[in-house]
PDB file of C-alpha atoms in Angstrom:
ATOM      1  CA  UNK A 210    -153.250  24.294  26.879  1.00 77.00           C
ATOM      2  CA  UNK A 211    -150.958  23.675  23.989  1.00 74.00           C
ATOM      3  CA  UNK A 212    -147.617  24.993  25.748  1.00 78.00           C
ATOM      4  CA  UNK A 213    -146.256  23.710  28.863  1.00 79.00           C
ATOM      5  CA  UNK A 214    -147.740  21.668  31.456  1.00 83.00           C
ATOM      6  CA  UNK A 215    -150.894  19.300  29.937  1.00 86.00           C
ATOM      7  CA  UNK A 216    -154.031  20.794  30.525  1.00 90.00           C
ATOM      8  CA  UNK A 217    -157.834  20.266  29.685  1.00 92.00           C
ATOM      9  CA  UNK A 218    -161.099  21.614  30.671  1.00 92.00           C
ATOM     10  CA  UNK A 219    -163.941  20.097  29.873  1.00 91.00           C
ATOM     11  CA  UNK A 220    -167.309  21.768  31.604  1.00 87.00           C
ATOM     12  CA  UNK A 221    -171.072  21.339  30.883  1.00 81.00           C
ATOM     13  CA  UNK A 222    -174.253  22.455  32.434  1.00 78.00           C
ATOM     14  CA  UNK A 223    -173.588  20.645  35.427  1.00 82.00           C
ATOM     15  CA  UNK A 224    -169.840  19.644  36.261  1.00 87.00           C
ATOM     16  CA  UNK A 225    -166.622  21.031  35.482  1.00 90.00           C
ATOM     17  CA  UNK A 226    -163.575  18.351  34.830  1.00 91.00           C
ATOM     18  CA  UNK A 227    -160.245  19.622  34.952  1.00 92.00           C
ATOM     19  CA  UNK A 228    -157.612  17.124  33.270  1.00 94.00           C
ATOM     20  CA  UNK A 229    -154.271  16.943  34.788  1.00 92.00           C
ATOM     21  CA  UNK A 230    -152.426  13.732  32.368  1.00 92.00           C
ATOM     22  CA  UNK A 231    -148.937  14.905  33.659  1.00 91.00           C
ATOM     23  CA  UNK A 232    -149.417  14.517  37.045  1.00 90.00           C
ATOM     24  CA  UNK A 233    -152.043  11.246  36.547  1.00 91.00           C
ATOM     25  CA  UNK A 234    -154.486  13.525  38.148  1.00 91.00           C
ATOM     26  CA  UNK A 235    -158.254  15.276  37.393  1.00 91.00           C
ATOM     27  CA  UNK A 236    -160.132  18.076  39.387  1.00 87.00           C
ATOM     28  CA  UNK A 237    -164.244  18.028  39.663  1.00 87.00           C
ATOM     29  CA  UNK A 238    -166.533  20.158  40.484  1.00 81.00           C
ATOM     30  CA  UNK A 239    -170.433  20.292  40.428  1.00 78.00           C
ATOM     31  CA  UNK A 240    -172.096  23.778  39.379  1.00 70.00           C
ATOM     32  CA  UNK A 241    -174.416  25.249  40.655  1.00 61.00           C
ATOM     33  CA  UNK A 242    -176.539  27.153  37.553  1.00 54.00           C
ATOM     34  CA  UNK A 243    -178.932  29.531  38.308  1.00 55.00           C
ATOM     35  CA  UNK A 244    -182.410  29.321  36.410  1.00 48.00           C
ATOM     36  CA  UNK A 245    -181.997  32.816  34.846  1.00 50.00           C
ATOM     37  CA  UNK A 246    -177.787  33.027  34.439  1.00 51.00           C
ATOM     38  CA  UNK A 247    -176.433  34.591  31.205  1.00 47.00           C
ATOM     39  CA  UNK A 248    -173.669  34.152  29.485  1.00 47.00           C
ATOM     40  CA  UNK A 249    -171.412  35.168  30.612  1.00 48.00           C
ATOM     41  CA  UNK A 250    -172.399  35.446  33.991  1.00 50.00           C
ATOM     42  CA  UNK A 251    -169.549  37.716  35.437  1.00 48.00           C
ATOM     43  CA  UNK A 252    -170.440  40.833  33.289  1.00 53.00           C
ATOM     44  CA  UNK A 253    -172.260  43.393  35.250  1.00 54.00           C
ATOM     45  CA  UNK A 254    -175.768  44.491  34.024  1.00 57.00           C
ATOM     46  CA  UNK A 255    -174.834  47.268  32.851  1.00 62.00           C
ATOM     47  CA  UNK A 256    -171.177  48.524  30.917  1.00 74.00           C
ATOM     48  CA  UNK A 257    -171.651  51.515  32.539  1.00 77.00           C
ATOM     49  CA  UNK A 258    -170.413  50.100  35.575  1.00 81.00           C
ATOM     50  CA  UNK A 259    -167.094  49.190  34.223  1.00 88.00           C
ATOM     51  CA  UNK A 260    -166.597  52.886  33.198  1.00 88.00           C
ATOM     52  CA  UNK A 261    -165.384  52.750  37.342  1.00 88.00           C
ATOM     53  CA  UNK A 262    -162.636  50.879  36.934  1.00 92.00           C
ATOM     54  CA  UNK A 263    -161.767  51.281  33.209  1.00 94.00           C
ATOM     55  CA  UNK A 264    -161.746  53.101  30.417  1.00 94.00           C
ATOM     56  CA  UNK A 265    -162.212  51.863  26.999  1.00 93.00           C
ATOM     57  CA  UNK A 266    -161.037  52.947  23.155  1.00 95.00           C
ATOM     58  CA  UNK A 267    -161.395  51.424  20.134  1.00 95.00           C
ATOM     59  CA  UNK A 268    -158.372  50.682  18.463  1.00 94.00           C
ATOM     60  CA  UNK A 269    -157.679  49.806  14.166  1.00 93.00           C
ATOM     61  CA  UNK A 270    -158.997  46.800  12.323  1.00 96.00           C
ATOM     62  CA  UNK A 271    -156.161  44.378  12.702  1.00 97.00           C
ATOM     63  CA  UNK A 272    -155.958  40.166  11.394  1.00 97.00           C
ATOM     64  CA  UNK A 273    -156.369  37.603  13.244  1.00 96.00           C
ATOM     65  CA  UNK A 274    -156.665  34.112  12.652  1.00 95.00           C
ATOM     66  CA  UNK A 275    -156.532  35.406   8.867  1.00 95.00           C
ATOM     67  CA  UNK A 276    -159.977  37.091   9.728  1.00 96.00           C
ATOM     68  CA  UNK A 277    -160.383  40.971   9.758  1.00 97.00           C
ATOM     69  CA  UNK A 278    -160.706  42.045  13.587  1.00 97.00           C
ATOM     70  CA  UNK A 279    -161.877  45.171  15.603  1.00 97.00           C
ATOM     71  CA  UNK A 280    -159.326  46.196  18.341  1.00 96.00           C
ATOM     72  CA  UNK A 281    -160.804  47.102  22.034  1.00 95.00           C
ATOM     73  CA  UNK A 282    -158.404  48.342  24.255  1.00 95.00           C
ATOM     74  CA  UNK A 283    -159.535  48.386  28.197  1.00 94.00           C
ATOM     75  CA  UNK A 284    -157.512  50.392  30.473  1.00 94.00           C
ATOM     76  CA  UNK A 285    -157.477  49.978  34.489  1.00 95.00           C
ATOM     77  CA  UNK A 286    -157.690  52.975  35.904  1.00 94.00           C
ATOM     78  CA  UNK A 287    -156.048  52.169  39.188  1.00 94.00           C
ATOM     79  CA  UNK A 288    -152.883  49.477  40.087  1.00 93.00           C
ATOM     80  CA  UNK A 289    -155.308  46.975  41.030  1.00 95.00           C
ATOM     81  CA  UNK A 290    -156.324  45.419  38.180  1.00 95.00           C
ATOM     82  CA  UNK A 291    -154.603  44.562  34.602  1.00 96.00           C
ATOM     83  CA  UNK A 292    -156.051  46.118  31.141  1.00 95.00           C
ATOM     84  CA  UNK A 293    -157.167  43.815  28.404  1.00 94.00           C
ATOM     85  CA  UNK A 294    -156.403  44.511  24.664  1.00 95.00           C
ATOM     86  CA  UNK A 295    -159.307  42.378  22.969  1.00 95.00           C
ATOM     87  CA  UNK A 296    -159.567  41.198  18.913  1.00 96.00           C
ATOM     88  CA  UNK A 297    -163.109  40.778  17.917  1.00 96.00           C
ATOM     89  CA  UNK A 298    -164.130  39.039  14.740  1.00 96.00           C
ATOM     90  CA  UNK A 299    -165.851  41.580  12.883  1.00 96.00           C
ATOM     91  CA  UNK A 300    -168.193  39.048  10.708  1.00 95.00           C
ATOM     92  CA  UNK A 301    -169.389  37.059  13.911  1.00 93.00           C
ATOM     93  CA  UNK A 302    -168.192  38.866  16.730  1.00 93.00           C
ATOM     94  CA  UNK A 303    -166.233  36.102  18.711  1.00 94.00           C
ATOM     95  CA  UNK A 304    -163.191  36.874  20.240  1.00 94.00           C
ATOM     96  CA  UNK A 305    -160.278  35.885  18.483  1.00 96.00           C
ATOM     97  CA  UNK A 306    -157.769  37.115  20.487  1.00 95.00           C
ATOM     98  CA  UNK A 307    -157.129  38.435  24.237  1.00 94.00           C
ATOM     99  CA  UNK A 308    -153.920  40.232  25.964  1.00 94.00           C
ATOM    100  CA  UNK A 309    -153.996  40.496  29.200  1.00 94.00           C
ATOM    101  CA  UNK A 310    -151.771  43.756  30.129  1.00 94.00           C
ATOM    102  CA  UNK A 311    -149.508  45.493  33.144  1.00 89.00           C
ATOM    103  CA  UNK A 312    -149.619  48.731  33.971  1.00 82.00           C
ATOM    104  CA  UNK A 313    -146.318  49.316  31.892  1.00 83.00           C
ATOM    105  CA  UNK A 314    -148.502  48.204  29.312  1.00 83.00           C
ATOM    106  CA  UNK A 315    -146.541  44.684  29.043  1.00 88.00           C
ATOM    107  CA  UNK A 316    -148.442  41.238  28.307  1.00 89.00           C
ATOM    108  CA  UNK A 317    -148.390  39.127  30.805  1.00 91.00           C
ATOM    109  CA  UNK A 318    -151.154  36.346  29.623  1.00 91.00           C
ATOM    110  CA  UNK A 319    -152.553  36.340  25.826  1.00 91.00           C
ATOM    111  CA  UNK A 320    -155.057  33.822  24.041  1.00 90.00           C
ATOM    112  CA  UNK A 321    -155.779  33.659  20.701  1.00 93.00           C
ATOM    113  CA  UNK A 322    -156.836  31.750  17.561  1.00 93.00           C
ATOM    114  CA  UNK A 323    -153.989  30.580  15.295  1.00 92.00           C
ATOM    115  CA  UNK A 324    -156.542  28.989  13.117  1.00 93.00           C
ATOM    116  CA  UNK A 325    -160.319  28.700  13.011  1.00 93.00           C
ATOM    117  CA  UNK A 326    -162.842  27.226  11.163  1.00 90.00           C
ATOM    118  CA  UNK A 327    -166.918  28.050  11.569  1.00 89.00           C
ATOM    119  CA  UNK A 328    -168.576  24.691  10.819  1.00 87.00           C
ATOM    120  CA  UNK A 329    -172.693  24.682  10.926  1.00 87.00           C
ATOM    121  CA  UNK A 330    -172.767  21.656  13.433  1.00 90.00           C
ATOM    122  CA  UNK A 331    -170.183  20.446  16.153  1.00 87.00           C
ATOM    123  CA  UNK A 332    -170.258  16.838  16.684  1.00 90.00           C
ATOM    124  CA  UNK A 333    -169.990  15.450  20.186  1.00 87.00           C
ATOM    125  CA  UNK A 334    -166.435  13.354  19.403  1.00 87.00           C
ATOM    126  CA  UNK A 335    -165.414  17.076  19.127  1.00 86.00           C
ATOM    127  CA  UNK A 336    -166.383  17.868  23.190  1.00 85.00           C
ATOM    128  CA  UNK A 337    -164.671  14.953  24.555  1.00 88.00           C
ATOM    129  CA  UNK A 338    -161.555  14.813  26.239  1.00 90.00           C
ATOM    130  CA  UNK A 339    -157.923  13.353  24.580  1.00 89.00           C
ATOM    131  CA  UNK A 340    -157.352  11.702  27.937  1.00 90.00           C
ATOM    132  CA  UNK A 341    -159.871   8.795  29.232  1.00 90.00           C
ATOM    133  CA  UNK A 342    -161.453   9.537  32.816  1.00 89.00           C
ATOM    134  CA  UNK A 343    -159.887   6.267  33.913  1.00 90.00           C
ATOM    135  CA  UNK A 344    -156.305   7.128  33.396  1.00 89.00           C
ATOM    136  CA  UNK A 345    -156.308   9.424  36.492  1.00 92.00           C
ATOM    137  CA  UNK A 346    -157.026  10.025  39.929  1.00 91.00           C
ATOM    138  CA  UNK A 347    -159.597  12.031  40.873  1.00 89.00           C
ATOM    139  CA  UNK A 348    -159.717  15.025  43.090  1.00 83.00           C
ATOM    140  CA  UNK A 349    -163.021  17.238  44.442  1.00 76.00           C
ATOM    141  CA  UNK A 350    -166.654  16.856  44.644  1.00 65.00           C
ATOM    142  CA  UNK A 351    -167.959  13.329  44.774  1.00 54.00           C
ATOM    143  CA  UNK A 352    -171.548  11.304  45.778  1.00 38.00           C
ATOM    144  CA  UNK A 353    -170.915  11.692  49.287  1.00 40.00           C
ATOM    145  CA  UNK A 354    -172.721  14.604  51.503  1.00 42.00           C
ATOM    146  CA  UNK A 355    -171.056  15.749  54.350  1.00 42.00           C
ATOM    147  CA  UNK A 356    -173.253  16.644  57.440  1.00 44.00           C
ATOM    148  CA  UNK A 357    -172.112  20.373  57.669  1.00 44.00           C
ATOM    149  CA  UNK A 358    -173.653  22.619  60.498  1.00 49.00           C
ATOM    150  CA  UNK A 359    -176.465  24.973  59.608  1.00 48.00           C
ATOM    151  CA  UNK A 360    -174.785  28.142  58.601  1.00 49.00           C
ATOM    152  CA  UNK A 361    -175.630  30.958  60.424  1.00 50.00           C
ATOM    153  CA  UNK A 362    -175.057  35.283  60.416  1.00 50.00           C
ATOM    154  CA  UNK A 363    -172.162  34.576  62.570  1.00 52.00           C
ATOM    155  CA  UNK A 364    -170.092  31.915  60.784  1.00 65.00           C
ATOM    156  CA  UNK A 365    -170.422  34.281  57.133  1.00 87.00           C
ATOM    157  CA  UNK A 366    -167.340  36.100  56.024  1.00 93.00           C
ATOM    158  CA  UNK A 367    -166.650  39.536  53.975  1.00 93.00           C
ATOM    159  CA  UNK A 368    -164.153  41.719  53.204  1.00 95.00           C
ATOM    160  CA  UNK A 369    -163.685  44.856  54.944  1.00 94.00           C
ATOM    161  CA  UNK A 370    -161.927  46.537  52.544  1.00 94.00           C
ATOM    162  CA  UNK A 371    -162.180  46.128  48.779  1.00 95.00           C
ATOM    163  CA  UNK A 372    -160.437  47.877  45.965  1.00 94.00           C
ATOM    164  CA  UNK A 373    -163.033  50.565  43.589  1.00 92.00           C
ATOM    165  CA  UNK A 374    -165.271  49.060  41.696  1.00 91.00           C
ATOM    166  CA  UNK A 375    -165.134  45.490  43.342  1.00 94.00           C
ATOM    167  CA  UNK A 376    -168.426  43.467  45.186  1.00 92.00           C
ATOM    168  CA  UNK A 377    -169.108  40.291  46.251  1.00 93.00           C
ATOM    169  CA  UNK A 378    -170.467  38.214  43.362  1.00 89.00           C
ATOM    170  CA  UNK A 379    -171.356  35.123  44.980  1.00 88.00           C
ATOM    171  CA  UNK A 380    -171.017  33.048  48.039  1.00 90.00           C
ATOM    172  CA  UNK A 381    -171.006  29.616  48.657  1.00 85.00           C
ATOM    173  CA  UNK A 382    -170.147  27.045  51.547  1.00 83.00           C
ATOM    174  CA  UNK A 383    -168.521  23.284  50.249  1.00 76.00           C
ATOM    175  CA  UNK A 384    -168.034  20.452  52.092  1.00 68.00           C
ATOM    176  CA  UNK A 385    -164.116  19.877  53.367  1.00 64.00           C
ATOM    177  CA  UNK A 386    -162.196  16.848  53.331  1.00 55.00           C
ATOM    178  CA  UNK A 387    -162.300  17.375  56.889  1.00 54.00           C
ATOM    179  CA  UNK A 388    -165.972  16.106  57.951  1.00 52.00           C
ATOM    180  CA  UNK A 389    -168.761  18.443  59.925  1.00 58.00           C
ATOM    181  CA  UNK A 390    -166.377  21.414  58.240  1.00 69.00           C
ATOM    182  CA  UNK A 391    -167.384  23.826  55.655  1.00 76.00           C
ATOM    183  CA  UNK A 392    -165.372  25.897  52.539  1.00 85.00           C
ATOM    184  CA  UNK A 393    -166.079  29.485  52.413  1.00 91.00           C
ATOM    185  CA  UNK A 394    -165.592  30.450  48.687  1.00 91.00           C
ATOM    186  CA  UNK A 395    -166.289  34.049  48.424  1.00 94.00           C
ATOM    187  CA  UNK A 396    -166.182  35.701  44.693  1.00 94.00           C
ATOM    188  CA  UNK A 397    -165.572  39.524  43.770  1.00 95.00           C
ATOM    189  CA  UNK A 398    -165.529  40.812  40.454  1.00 93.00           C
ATOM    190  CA  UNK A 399    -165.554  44.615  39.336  1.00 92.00           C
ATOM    191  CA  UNK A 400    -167.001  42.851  36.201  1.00 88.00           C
ATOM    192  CA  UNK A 401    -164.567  42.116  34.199  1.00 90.00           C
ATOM    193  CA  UNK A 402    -161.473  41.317  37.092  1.00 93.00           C
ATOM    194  CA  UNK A 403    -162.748  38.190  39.360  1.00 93.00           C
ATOM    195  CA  UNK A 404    -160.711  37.230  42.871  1.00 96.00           C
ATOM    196  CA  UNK A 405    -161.867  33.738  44.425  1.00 95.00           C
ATOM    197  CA  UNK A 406    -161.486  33.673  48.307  1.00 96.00           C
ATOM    198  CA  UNK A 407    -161.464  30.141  49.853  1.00 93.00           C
ATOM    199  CA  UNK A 408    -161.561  29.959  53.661  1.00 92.00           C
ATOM    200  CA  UNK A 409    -161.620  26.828  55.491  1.00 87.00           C
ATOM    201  CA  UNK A 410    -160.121  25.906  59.014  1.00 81.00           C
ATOM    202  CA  UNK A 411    -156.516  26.103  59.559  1.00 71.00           C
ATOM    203  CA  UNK A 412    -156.218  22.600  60.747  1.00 63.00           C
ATOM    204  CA  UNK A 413    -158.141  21.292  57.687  1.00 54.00           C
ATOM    205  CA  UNK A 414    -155.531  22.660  55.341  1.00 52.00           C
ATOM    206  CA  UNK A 415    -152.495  22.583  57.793  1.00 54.00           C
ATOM    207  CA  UNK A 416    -150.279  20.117  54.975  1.00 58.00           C
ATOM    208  CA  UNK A 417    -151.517  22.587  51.939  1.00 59.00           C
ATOM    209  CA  UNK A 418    -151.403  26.191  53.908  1.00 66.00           C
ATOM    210  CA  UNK A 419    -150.360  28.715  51.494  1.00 70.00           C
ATOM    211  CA  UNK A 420    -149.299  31.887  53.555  1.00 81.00           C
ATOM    212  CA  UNK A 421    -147.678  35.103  51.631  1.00 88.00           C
ATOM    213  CA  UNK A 422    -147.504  35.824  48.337  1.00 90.00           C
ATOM    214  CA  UNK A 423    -147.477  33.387  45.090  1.00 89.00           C
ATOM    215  CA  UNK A 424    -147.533  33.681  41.259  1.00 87.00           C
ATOM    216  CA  UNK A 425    -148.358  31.672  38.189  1.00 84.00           C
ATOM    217  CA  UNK A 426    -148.485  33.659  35.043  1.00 83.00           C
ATOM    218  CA  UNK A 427    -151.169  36.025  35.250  1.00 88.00           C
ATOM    219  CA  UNK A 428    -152.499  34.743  38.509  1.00 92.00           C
ATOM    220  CA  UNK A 429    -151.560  35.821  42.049  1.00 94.00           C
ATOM    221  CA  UNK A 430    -152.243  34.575  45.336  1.00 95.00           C
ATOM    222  CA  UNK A 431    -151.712  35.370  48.624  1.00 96.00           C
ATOM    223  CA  UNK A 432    -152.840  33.064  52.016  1.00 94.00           C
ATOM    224  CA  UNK A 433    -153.179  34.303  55.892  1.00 93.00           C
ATOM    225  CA  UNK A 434    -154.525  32.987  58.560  1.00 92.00           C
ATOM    226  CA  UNK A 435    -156.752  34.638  60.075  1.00 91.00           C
ATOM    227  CA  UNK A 436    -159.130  33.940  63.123  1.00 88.00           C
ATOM    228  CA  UNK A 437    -157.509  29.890  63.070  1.00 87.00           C
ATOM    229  CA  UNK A 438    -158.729  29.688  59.665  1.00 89.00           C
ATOM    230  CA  UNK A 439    -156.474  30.026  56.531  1.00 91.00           C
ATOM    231  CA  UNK A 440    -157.518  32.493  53.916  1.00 94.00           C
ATOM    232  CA  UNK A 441    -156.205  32.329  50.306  1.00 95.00           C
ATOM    233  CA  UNK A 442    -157.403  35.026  47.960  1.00 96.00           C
ATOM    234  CA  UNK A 443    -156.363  34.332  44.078  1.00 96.00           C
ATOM    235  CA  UNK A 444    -157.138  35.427  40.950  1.00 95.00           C
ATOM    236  CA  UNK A 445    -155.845  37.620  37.322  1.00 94.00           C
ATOM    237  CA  UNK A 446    -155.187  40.188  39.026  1.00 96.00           C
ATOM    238  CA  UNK A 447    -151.814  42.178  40.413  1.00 95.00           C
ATOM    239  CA  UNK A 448    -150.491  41.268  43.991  1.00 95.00           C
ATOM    240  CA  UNK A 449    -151.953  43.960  45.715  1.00 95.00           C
ATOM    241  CA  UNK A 450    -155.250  43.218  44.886  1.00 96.00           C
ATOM    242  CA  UNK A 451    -155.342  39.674  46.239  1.00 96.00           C
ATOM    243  CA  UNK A 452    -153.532  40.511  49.208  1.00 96.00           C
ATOM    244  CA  UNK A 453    -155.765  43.404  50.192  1.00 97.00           C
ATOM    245  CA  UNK A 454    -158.658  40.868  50.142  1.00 97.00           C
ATOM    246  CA  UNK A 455    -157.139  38.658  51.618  1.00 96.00           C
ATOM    247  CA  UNK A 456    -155.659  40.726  54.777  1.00 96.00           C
ATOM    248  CA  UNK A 457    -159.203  42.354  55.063  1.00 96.00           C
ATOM    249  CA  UNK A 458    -160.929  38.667  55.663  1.00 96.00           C
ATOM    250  CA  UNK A 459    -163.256  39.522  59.016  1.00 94.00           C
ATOM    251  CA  UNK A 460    -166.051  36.911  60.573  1.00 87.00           C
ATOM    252  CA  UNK A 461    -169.256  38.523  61.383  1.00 76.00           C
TER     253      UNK A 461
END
């Protein structure tokens, strides 16, 4: 993150290590990798799926990063999702450039490439964080397994009501800093759009409940509780989207 708040994600095949130096804090989490995952994993198997939900054009070669780029503009076909205008590097094919759009067509996130350079090798210096491990306190997974009941048919979540186009991608169940209790983390993607929902007990997360709407950027979130357990939905989507998952939270 070059603007704003001090930001840095490091991730391998194994762990993800978010670096927080303005707060003297770091976020990480072990991943769980599949045998057979692609990259990247979110797409659906087939682009004719995302014809649901969007509808795509190509748009005029355009420059970016000083290299000659094909346009792709994606276009939501509902309110509950954004459209993506996308800059691909016609030589190599790597995104160079990403806006992230409203319905009134405004941008509300954007990456891009001011410069780039394609070098044969990458050397490992290159990988490495700017801010040493040591300097901060660390958040998330650690050694240390909780003992967290069997789960059962009972204690799984879903949504009962999902916007067109979206399914549950994965599900998993974490360890809590409160022990003997489990994390729900439910994800839905309509393939290109992904919404996280974390549900844990409402007296494990009494001092961080986030209840109603909230927004950073691009990213909205919206908490309940529901059945004494809160529910926080988030993700790069529009309001109603999170908060319709979120409000349709039932236990089995």
């Amino acid at each position: 993150s070059l603007n704003g708040a001090s930001r840095e994600i490091i991730r391998d095949k194994r762990d993800v290590w978010c670096y927080l130096p303005d707060e003297k804090r770091g976020v990480h989490q072990s991943r769980k990798i599949e045998p057979e995952t692609k990259f990247p994993s979110i797409l659906p198997e087939s682009l004719v799926q995302l014809e649901q939900s969007y509808r795509f054009e190509l748009g005029a070669d355009e420059r970016v990063a000083g290299r000659v780029a094909q346009r792709v503009d994606i276009y939501p076909k509902d309110s509950y999702r954004y459209g993506l205008m996308l800059w691909i590097d016609k030589e190599t094919g790597l995104m160079l450039r990403a806006d992230m759009v409203s319905d009134q067509g405004r941008p509300v996130e954007q990456y891009m490439f001011v410069e780039i350079d394609y070098d044969d090798t990458i050397s490992a210096d290159e990988l490495a964080p700017s801010t040493p491990k040591e300097n901060l306190v660390w958040h998330g997974d650690d050694a240390v397994t909780l003992n967290i009941p069997a789960a059962s048919s009972e204690d799984e979540w879903k949504a009962s009501s999902l916007p067109q186009g979206f399914a549950l991608l994965r599900y998993l169940r974490k360890p809590s800093s409160v022990q003997n209790m489990a994390v729900h983390h439910l994800v839905y993607s309509d393939g290109l759009a992904t919404i996280s929902v974390f549900i844990d007990p409402a007296k494990a997360s009494a001092e961080n409940r986030v209840l109603g709407d909230s927004q950073m950027g691009a990213v909205h979130a919206f908490g309940a509780t529901i059945s004494g357990h809160q529910v926080t939905a988030i993700g790069e989507v529009p309001a109603a989207s999170v908060r319709r998952i979120a409000e349709s939270m039932t236990k089995q």
